[in-house]
Structures are given as C-alpha cells and as structure tokens.
Short mmCIF file of C-alpha atoms in Angstrom, two decimals:
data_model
loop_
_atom_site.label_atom_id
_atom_site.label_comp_id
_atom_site.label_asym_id
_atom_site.label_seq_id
_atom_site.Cartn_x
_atom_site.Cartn_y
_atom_site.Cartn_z
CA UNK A 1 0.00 0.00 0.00
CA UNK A 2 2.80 2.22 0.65
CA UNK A 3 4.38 1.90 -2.86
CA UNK A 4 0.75 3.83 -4.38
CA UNK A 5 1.53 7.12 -3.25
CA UNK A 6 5.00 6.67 -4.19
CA UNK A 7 3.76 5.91 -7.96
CA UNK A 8 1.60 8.70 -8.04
CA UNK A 9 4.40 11.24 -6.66
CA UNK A 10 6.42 10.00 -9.54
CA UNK A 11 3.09 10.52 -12.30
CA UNK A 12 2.89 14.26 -10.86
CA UNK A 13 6.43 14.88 -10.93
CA UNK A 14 6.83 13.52 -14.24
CA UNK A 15 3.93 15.00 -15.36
CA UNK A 16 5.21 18.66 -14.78
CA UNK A 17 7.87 17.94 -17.81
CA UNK A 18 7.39 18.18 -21.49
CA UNK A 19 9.69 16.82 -23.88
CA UNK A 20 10.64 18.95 -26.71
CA UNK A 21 12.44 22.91 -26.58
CA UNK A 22 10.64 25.45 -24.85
CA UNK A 23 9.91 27.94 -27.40
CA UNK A 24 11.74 31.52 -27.03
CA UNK A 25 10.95 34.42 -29.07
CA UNK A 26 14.47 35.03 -31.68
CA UNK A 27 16.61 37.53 -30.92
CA UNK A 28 16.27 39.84 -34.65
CA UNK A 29 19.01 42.33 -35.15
CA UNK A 30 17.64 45.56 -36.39
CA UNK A 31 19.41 49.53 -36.47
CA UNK A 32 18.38 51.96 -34.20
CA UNK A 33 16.31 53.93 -36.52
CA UNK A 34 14.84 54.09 -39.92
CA UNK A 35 16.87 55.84 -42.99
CA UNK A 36 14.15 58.19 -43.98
CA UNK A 37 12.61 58.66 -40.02
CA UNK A 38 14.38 62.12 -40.46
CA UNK A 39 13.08 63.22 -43.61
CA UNK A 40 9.59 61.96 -42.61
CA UNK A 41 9.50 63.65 -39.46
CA UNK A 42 10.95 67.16 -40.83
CA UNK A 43 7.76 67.32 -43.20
CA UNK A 44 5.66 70.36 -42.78
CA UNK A 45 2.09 69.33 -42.67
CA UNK A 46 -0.65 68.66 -40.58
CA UNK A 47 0.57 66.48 -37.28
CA UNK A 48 -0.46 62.77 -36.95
CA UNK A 49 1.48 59.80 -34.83
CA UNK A 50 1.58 56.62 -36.40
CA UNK A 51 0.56 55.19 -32.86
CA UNK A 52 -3.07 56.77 -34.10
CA UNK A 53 -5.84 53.76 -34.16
CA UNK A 54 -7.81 56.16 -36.60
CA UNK A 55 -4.82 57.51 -38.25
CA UNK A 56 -7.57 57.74 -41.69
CA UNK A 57 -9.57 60.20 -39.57
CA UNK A 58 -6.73 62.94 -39.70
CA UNK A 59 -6.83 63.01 -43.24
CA UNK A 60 -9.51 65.34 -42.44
CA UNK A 61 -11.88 63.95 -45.08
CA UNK A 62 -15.59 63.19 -43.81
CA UNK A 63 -16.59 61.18 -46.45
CA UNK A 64 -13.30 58.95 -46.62
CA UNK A 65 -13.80 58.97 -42.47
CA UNK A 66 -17.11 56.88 -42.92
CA UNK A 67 -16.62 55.17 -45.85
CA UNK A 68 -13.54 53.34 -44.02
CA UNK A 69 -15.96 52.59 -40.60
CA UNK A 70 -18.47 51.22 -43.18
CA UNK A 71 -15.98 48.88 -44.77
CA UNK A 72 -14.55 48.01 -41.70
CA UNK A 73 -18.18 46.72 -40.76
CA UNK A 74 -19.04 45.33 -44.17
CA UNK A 75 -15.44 44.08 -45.73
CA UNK A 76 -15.59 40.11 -46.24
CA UNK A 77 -11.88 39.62 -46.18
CA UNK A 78 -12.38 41.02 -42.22
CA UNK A 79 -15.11 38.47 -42.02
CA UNK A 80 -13.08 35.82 -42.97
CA UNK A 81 -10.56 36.38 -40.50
CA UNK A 82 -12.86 36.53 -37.51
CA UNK A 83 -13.95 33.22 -38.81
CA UNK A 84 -10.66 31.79 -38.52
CA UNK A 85 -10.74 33.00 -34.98
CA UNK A 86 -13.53 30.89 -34.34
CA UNK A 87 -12.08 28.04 -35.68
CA UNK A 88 -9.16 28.87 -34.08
CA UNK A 89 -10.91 29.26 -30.37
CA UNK A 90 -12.53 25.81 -31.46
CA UNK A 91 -9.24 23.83 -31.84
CA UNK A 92 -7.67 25.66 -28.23
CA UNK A 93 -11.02 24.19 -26.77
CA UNK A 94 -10.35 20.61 -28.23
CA UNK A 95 -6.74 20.70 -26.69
CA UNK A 96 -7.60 21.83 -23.08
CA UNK A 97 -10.06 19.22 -23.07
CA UNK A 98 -7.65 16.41 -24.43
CA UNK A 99 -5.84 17.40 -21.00
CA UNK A 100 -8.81 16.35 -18.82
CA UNK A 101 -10.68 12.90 -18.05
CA UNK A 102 -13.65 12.31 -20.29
CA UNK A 103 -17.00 10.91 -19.18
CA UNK A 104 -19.75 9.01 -21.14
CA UNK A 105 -22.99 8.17 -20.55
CA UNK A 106 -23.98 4.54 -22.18
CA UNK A 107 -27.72 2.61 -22.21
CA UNK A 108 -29.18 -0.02 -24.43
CA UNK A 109 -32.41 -2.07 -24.27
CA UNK A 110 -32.50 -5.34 -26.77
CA UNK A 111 -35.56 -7.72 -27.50
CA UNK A 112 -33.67 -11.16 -29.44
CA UNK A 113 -35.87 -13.56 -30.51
CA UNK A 114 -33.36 -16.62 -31.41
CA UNK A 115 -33.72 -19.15 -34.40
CA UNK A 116 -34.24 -22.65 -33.18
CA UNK A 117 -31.47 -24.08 -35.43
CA UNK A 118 -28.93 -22.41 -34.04
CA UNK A 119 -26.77 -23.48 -31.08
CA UNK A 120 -27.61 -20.77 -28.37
CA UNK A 121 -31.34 -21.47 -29.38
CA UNK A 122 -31.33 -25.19 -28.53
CA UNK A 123 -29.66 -24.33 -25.47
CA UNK A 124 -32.50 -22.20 -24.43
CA UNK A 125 -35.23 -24.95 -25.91
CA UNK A 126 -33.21 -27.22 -23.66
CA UNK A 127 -33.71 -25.60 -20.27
CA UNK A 128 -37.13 -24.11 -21.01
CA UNK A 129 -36.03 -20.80 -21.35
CA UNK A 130 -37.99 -19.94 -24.00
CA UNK A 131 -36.30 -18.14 -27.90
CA UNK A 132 -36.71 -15.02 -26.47
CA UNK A 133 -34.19 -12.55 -24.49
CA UNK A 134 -33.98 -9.17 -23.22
CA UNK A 135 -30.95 -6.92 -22.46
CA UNK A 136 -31.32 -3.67 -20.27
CA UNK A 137 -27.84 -1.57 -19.39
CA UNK A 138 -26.86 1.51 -18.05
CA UNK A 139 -23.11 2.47 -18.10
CA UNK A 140 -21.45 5.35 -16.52
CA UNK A 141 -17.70 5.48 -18.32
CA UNK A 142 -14.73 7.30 -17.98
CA UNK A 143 -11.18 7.95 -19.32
CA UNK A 144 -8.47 9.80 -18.80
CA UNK A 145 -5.03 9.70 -21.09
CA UNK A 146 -2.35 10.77 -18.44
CA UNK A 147 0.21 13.55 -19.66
CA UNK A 148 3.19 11.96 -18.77
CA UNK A 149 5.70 13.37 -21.48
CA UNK A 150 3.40 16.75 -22.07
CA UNK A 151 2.43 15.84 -25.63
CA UNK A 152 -0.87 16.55 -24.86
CA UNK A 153 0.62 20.25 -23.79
CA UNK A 154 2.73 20.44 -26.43
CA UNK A 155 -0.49 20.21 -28.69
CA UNK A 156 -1.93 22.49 -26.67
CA UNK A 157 0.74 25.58 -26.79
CA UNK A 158 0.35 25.15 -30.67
CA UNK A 159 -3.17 25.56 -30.46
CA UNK A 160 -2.69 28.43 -28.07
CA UNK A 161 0.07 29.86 -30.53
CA UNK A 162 -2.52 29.08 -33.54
CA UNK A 163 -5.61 30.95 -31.54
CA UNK A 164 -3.35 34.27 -31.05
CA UNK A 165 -2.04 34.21 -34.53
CA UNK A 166 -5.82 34.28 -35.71
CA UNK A 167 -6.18 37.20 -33.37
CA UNK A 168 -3.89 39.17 -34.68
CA UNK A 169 -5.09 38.07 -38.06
CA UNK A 170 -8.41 39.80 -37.64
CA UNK A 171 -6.09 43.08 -37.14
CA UNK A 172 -4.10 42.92 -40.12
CA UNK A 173 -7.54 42.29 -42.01
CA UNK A 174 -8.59 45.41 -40.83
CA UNK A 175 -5.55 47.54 -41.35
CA UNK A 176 -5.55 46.23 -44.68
CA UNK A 177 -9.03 47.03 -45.36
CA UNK A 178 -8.89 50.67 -44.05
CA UNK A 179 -5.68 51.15 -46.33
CA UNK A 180 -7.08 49.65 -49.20
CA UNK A 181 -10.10 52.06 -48.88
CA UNK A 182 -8.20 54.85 -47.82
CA UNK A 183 -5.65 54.03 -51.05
CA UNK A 184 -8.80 53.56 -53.58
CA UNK A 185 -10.47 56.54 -52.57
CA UNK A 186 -7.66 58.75 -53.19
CA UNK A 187 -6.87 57.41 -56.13
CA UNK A 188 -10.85 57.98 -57.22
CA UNK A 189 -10.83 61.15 -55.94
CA UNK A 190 -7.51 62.11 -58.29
CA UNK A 191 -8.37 60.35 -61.36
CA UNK A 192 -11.70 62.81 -61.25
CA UNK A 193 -9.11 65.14 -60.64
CA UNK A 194 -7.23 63.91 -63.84
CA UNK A 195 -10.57 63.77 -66.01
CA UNK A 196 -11.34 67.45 -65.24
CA UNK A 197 -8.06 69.04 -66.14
CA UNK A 198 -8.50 66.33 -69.34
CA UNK A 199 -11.63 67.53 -70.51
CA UNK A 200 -10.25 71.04 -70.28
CA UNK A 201 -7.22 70.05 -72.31
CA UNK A 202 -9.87 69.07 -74.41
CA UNK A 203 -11.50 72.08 -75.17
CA UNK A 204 -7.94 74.11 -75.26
CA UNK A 205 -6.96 72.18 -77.38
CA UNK A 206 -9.50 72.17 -80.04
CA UNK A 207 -10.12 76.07 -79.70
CA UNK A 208 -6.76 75.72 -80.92
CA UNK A 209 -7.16 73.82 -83.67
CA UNK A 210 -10.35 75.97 -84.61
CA UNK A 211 -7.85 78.49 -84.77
CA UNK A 212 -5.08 77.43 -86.66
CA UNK A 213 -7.85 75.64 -89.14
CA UNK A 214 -9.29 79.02 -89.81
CA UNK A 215 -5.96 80.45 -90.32
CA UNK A 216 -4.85 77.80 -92.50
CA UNK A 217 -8.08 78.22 -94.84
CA UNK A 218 -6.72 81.66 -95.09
CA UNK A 219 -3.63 81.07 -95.96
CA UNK A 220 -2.03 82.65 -92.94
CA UNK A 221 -0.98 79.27 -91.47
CA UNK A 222 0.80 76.10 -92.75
CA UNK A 223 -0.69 72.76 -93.10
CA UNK A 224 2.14 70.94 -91.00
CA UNK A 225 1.07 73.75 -87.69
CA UNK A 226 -2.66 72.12 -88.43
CA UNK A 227 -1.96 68.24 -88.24
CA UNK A 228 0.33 69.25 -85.45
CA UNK A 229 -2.72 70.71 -83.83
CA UNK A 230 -4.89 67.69 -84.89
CA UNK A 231 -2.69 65.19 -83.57
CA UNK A 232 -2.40 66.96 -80.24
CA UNK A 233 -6.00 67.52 -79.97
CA UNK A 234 -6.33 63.64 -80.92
CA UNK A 235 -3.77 62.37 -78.23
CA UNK A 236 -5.49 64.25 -75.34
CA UNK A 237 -9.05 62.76 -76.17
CA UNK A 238 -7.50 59.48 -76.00
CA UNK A 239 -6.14 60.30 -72.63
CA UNK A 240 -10.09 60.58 -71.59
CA UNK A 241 -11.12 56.86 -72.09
CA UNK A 242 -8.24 55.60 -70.62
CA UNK A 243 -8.53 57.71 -67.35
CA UNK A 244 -12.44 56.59 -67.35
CA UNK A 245 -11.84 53.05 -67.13
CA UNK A 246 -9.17 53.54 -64.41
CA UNK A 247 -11.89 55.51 -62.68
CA UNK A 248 -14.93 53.14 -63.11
CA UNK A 249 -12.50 50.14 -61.79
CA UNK A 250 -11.35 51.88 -59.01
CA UNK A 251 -14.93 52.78 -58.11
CA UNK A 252 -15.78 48.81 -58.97
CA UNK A 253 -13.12 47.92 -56.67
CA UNK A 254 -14.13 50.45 -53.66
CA UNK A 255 -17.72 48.82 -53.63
CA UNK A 256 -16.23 45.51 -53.45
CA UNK A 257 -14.11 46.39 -50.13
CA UNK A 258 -17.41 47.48 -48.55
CA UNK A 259 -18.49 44.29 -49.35
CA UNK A 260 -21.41 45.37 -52.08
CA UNK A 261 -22.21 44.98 -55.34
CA UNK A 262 -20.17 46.96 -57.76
CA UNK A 263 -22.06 50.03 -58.45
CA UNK A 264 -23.59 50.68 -54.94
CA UNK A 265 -21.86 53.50 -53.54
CA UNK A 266 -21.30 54.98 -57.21
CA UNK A 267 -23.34 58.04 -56.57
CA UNK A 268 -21.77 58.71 -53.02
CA UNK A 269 -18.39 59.55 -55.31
CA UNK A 270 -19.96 60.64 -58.16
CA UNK A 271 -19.17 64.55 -57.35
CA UNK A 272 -15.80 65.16 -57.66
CA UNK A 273 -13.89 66.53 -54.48
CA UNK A 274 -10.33 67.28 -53.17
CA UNK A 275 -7.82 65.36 -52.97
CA UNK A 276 -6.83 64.60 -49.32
CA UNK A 277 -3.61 66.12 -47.92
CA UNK A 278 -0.83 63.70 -47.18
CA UNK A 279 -0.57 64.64 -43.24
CA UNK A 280 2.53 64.87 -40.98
CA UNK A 281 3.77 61.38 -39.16
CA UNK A 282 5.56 61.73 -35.55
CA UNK A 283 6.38 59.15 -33.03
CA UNK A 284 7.74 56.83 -35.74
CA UNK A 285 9.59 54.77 -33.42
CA UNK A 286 12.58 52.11 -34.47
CA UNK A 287 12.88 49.17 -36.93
CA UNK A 288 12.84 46.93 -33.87
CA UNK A 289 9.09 48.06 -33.09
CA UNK A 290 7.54 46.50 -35.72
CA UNK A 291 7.88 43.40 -34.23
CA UNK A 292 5.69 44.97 -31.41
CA UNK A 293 3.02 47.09 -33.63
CA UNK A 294 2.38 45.18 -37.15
CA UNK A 295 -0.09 42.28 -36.53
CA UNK A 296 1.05 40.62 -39.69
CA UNK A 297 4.46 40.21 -37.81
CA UNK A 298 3.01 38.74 -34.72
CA UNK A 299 1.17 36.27 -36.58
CA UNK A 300 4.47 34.93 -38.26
CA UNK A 301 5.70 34.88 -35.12
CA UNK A 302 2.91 33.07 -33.17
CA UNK A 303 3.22 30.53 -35.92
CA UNK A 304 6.72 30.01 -34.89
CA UNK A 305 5.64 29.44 -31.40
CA UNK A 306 3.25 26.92 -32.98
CA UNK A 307 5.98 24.94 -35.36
CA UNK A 308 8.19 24.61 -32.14
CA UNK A 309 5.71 23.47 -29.96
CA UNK A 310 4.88 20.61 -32.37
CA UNK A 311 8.43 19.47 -32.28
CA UNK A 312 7.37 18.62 -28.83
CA UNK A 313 4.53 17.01 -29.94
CA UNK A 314 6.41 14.66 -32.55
CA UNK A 315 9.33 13.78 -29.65
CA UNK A 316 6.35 12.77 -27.00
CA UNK A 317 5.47 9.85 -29.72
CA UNK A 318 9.08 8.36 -28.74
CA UNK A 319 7.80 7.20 -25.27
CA UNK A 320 4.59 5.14 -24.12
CA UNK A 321 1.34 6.93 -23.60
CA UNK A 322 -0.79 5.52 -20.75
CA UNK A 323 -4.77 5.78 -19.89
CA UNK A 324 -6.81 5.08 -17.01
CA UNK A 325 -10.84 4.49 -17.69
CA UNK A 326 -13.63 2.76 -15.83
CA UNK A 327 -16.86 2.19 -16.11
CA UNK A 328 -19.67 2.00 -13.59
CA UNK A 329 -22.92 0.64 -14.43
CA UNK A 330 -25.87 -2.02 -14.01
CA UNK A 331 -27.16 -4.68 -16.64
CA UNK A 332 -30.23 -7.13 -16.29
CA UNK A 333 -32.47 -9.53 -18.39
CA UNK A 334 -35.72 -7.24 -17.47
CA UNK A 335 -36.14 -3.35 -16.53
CA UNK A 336 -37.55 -4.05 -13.03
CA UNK A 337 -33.74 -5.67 -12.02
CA UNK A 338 -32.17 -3.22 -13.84
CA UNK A 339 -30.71 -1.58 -10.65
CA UNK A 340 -30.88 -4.44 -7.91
CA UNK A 341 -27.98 -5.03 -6.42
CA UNK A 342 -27.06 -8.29 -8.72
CA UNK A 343 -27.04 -6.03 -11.88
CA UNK A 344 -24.28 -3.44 -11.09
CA UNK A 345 -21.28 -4.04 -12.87
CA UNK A 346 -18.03 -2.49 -12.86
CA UNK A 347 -14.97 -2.75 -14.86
CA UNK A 348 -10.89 -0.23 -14.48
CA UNK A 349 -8.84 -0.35 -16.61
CA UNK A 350 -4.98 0.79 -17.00
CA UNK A 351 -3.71 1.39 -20.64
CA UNK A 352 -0.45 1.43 -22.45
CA UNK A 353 0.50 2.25 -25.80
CA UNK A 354 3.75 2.39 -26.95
CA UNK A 355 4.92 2.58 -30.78
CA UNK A 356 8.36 0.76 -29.61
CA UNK A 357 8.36 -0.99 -32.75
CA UNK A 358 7.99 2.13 -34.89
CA UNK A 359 10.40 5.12 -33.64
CA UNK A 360 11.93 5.10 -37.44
CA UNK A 361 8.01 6.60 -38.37
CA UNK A 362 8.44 9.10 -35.16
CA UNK A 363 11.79 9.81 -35.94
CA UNK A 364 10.95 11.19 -39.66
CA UNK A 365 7.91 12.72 -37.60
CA UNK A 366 10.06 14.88 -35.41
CA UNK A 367 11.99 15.43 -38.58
CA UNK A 368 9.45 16.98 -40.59
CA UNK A 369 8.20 19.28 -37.37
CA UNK A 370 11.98 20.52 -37.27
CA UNK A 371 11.83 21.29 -40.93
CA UNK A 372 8.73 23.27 -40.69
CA UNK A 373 9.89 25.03 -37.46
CA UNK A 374 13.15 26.36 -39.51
CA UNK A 375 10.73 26.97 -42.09
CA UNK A 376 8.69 29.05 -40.03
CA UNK A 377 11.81 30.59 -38.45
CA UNK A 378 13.43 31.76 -42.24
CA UNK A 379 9.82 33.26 -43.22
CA UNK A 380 9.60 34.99 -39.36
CA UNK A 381 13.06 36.45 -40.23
CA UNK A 382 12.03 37.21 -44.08
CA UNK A 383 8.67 39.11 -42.67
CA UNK A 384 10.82 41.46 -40.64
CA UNK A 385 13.19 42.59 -43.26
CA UNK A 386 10.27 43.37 -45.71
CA UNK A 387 8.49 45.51 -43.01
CA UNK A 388 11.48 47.28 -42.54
CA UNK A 389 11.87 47.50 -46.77
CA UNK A 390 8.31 48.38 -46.54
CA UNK A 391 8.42 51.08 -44.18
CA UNK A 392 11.89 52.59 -46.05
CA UNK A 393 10.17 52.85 -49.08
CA UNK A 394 6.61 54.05 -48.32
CA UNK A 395 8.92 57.00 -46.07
CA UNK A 396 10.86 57.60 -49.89
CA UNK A 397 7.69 57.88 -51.56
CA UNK A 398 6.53 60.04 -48.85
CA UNK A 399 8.69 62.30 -49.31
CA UNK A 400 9.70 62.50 -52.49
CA UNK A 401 6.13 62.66 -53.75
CA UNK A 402 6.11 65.53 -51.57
CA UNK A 403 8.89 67.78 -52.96
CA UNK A 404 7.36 66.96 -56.62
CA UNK A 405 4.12 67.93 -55.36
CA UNK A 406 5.80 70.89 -54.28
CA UNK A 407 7.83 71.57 -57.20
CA UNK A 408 4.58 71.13 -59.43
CA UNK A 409 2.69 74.07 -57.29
CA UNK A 410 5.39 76.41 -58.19
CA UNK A 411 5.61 75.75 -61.74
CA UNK A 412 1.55 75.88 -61.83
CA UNK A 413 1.69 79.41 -60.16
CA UNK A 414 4.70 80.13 -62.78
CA UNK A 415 2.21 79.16 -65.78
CA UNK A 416 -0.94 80.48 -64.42
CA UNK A 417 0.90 84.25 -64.29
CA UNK A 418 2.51 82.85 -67.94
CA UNK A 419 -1.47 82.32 -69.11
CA UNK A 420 -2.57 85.41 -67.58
CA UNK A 421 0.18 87.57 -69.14
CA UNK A 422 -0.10 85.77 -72.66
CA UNK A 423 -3.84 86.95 -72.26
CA UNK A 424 -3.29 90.46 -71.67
CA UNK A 425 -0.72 90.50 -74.74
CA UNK A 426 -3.36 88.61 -76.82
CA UNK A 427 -6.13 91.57 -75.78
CA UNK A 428 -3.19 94.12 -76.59
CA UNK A 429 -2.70 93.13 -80.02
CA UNK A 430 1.17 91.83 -79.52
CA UNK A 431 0.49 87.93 -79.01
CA UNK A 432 -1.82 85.83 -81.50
CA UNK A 433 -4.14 83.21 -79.74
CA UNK A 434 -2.46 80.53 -80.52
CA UNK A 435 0.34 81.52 -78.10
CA UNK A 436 -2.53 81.80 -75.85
CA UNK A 437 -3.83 78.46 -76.12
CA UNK A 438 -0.40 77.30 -75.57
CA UNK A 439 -0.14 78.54 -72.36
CA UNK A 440 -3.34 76.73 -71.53
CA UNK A 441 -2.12 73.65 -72.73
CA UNK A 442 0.95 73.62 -70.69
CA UNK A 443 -0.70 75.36 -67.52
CA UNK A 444 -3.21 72.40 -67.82
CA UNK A 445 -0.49 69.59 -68.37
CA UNK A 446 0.99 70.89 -65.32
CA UNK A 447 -2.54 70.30 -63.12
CA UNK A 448 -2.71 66.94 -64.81
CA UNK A 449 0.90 66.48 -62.99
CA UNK A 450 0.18 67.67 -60.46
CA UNK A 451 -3.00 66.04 -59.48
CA UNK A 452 -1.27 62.85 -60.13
CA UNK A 453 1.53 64.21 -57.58
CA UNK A 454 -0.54 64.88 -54.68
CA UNK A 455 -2.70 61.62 -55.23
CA UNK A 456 0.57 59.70 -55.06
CA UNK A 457 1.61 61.76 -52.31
CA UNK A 458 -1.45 60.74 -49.93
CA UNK A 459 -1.08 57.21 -51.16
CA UNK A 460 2.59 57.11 -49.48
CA UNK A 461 1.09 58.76 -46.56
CA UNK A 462 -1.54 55.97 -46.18
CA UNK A 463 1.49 53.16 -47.48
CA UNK A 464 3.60 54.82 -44.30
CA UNK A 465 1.11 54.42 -41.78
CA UNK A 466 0.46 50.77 -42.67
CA UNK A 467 3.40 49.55 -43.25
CA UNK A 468 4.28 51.45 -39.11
CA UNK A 469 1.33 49.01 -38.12
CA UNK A 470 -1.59 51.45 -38.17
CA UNK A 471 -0.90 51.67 -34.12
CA UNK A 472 -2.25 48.35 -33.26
CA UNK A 473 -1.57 47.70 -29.75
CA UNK A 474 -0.46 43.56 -29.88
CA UNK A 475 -0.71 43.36 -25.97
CA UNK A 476 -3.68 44.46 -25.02
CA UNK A 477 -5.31 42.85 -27.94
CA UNK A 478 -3.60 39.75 -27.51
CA UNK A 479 -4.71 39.27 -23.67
CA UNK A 480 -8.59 39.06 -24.25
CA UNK A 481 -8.93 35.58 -22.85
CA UNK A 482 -9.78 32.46 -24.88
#
C-alpha cells in the first residue's frame, strides 16, 4: 500500500515535464532607426502619430472617415478572418479538453428472438427458457489519457500559438481594409481630378485647332502647324477613355471592399472633391518596433511558437502513452432488475501504448516538425526585413512625392501668371491666340501632374502608416482571454 503514493508522486512529478524545446521568441538584429525617419519627421504638414488607431480620420476627409468605418463593418476579407478566430478558439477548446478525463454516458435495451437451429437457441429450448431474451444496461464510463511526457501540452501551446495568430489576423484584415479604402479613394478622388483638367485640355486644345484651321483656310498658317494641332488635340481625347476606365475600376473595386455589389456607392463619389492632404507622421519609433506594432508580424511569429511546440509534440510519440478508464454501471435480463444489487457491474482499466516498434516513423515525424519550425523561423526572419523594406520605401515615396508635389505648385503658379500675361498680350494686339492656347495647354499639363503628384503623395502617406502598423496595440489585444 505504501508503494501507491510513491507511484503517483512519480506521475505528478513527471507530469510537470514536457519533452521537446521550450519555445523563445528570436533575438532579430535591427538599427536603431529608420533611414528616412528624419526626412519623414521634418515634413511640414498637418501632425499625426503613427501610434493613431484612426490615423484615416486625420486626413480630415468626412466622407473617406465613414466610408472606411463602413468597410470596416461590411469588408468580407475582415469576415473571414474573424472566422478563422472561431475556428481557431474551437481547436484551443479541443486541446484543453484532451488534457482532462472524459465521461460518457452509455444505455441499451435489446428484445432477441433466437432461431431454433442455431446453437444458443437449442440451449435455451433445452432448459425451457424460452427463444426469447432481453438486455437492459446503463453504463457510466470514464477515461483519462495521463500527460506523462506533455504531448498533450505540447499540442496544446500550438493551439494556443494558432488561436493568437488568428487574433492578430483579424487586425491585419482590418488595417488592410482601411488602407485599401483609404488608397482607392484617393486614387478615385484624383483620377476625377485627372478627367477634369483632361476635358479642359480638351476644349484648349481644339479652340486651338479651330484656330489654326481658320488660319490655314486663309492662308495665314501652314498645313504641318494644323496636323500638329490635330494630332495633339487627338492624343489628349485618348487620354479621356483611358482615365475613365481607371476611374470606373477603381470605383468597382471600392464597392467591393465594402463588401457590395459593384455600383452601390457609385453616386456617393460621383461629385468630384479634393484630394486629401498627405498629413505629418511623428512618433515613428525604431525598426525593432515592428515586431511589437504590425499584426502581420506577430502572426508569423505566433506561428513560430506553434511549429516549435509541435516538435514537442512529434518527440512525446518516442515514449509510451498511458490511460486510465472505468466504467460503472448495471445490466439485467428485465427493466424491473435493472438496478438491484445483482445487476451493477463495474470494470478499471490501466492502458499502455507504446509505438516501440515504430520510432523510425516518429523519428521522420520529429523530422518533418523541425523542418517546418526552420521553415517558419526563415519566413519569421524574411517578414521582418520586408516591413522594414516596406516602411523605407513608403517613407521615400513620402517624401519625395512631396517635394514633386511641391515643385509642381510652383511651376503651376509660374504658368498660371505665364497664361494670364499671354492673355493680356493677346487683348493688346502683340500675341496671336495661338500663343494663348499654348499657355493653356501647358498650364493644364501641369494640373494633370500635379494632381497625379498629390494623389501619389497621400497614397505614401496611407502606405507609411500601414506599413508602421496602423498603431495596433499587440498586448492588449492579444490578452482578451480564450
């Protein structure tokens, strides 16, 4: 009797191990700082952290504002991933309970009425019995697979690993979705932008060729100055179809992120308005918090966590797994004995199952969980160097978009006071009107720039703040419960 608690020291002690390596989170070298946090932060404009939740909200754009909530509401990519945190919660659930006993409730009533011609029926014939037989049971089971080795825990840590990647999954969903919107509707609001100053190049240019035409029938103009005109007037009409598709798909496309039809929120854009000013970004913070702020990040590295938990898993196959279950219960030939004390039954049992005749199997097991734990470890590593190459060249873009943008508004003011002077010559008889509607032209290929400029400019302001994370705050996120 003395030797039981013994045993069952050992279990618990033994029980407190798992084989396999504890997982720890790889040390990443990163620099202090990124290349272009200087340049980023010396921008003039209006002040926004990347730690901001609503960063889209500072754009100070109403319409972009709620558009973005909507999506975030609507978007079936973000549905998708707080699916996968269901499943996710689902599997965590199956592995705490693979820790505990298990309990089953059994009962069965049979009526056999046996053929004469058979053995068991001439036995009955025999002692008067009679060819028919009832069976009434009730069973109260249960099992329990003791942890010995901590493959059990092992499988749960992976599941754990596996529910917080999903969690952070549902973030990156949404950063991506409030980009993406934030990104289309930019680029919707400056190909209207684009259309507009084409459709004036449009009409400059064929007052132009009106011009030169009539001049030419005259005789005061050559032919070659009137196909010129032509062809010019002929290449910016073709610019307008090709701008029009770009718009209708990117309107298309912005329906589809709100997760409607294309075509539903048409008429919401349909009036052309600004677009939005790239704003300032402060509180950039270092290469080496990323790993901290982009959920896309964490999720690599949760799966890590996962892939070296299972090596545990695999190595717990090497040694023998062992059960307890019993069973409680009470069987009888009619319901009325059913629970008298000659009908109770009871059965224990002690398990062991051991694959000692098949450790080359576990061995390539454990091989293939290494292999995808390196795996996991080389794409871990991989994701951190592109969110640093992400965040280096969304800050370029940022910036150098911005000093084009710049230099764009200063030849536009240069060419407006061009137009306006070539206009005052015109109405003072020293200028003809084609010089006139030359200075249009170029005044309006300049807007065309420089619409395209400032759209690409709030596109690497949006690119900055996602690829920074979109301040997502991974802890307190992380530590809503299971």
């Amino acid at each position: 009797m003395r030797a039981f608690p013994f045993s069952l020291l050992l279990v618990t002690a033994l029980g407190g191990c798992a084989v396999g390596p504890d997982y720890h989170r790889p040390a990443l070298t990163a620099p202090a700082a990124f290349m272009g946090a200087n340049a980023v932060a010396a921008r003039t404009a209006p002040d926004l952290a990347a730690t901001d939740a609503v960063w889209w909200a500072r754009f100070d754009d109403p319409l972009m504002t709620s558009l973005i909530a909507k999506a975030l509401d609507q978007n079936l990519d973000a549905a998708q991933a707080v699916a996968r945190v269901t499943q996710a919660r689902g599997g965590l659930h199956a592995a705490d309970a693979a820790l505990l006993p298990s309990g089953s409730v059994s009962g069965s009533a049979a009526a056999v009425r046996l053929s004469r011609d058979t053995l068991q029926g001439h036995e009955l014939a025999a002692f008067g019995t009679g060819r028919n037989t009832q069976d009434y049971e009730v069973d109260l089971g249960a099992s329990w697979e003791i942890d010995l080795f901590g493959g059990l825990r092992r499988d749960r840590e992976a599941a754990f690993a596996q529910y917080q990647a999903s969690q952070a999954g549902v973030a990156a969903a949404r950063l991506t979705v409030a980009a993406q919107v934030a990104d289309t509707y930019i680029t919707i609001r400056g190909l209207q932008a684009r259309l507009a100053v084409a459709n004036e190049q449009v009409d400059t240019q064929q007052r132009l060729v009106d011009t030169i035409g009539l001049q030419y029938r005259k005789g005061l103009a050559a032919e070659l100055q009137l196909r010129q005109a032509e062809g010019a007037l002929a290449q910016v009409r073709a610019s307008v179809p090709v701008l029009q598709v770009a718009l209708d798909s990117a309107l298309n496309a912005f329906d589809v992120l709100l997760g409607a039809q294309p075509g539903t929120y048409r008429a919401e854009l349909a009036t052309p308005g600004a677009i939005p000013a790239a704003p300032a970004i402060t509180n950039i913070g270092s290469p080496a918090d990323l790993l901290r702020r982009r959920p896309d990040l964490l999720i690599s590295e949760r799966q890590l966590a996962a892939s070296n938990a299972q090596i545990g898993s695999a190595i717990s196959e090497f040694y023998p797994k062992i059960s307890l279950s019993g069973l409680l219960g009470s069987a009888a030939t009619g319901p009325s004995a059913l629970f008298g004390g000659g009908a109770s039954q009871a059965q224990g049992v002690a398990g062991l199952r051991w694959r000692l005749f098949d450790f080359g199997r576990v061995d390539a097991e454990i091989k293939v969980a290494r292999g995808r734990n390196q795996e996991a470890l080389a794409s871990y590593r991989l994701s951190v160097l592109r969110a640093s190459q992400d965040v280096e060249d969304a800050f370029s873009a940022l910036v150098n978009t911005e000093t084009q943008t710049q230099v764009l508004a200063g030849g536009e003011t240069s060419l407006a006071r061009a137009q306006q002077a070539s206009m005052a010559a015109y109405k003072g008889g020293l200028v003809s009107l084609i010089e006139v509607l030359d200075a249009d032209s170029r005044l309006l290929a300049t807007r065309d720039a420089l619409a395209q400029a400032r759209a690409e400019n709030a596109r690497a302001a949006v690119a900055s703040f996602r690829s920074l994370g979109g301040g997502w705050d991974a802890s307190q996120r992380l530590a809503t419960g299971r």
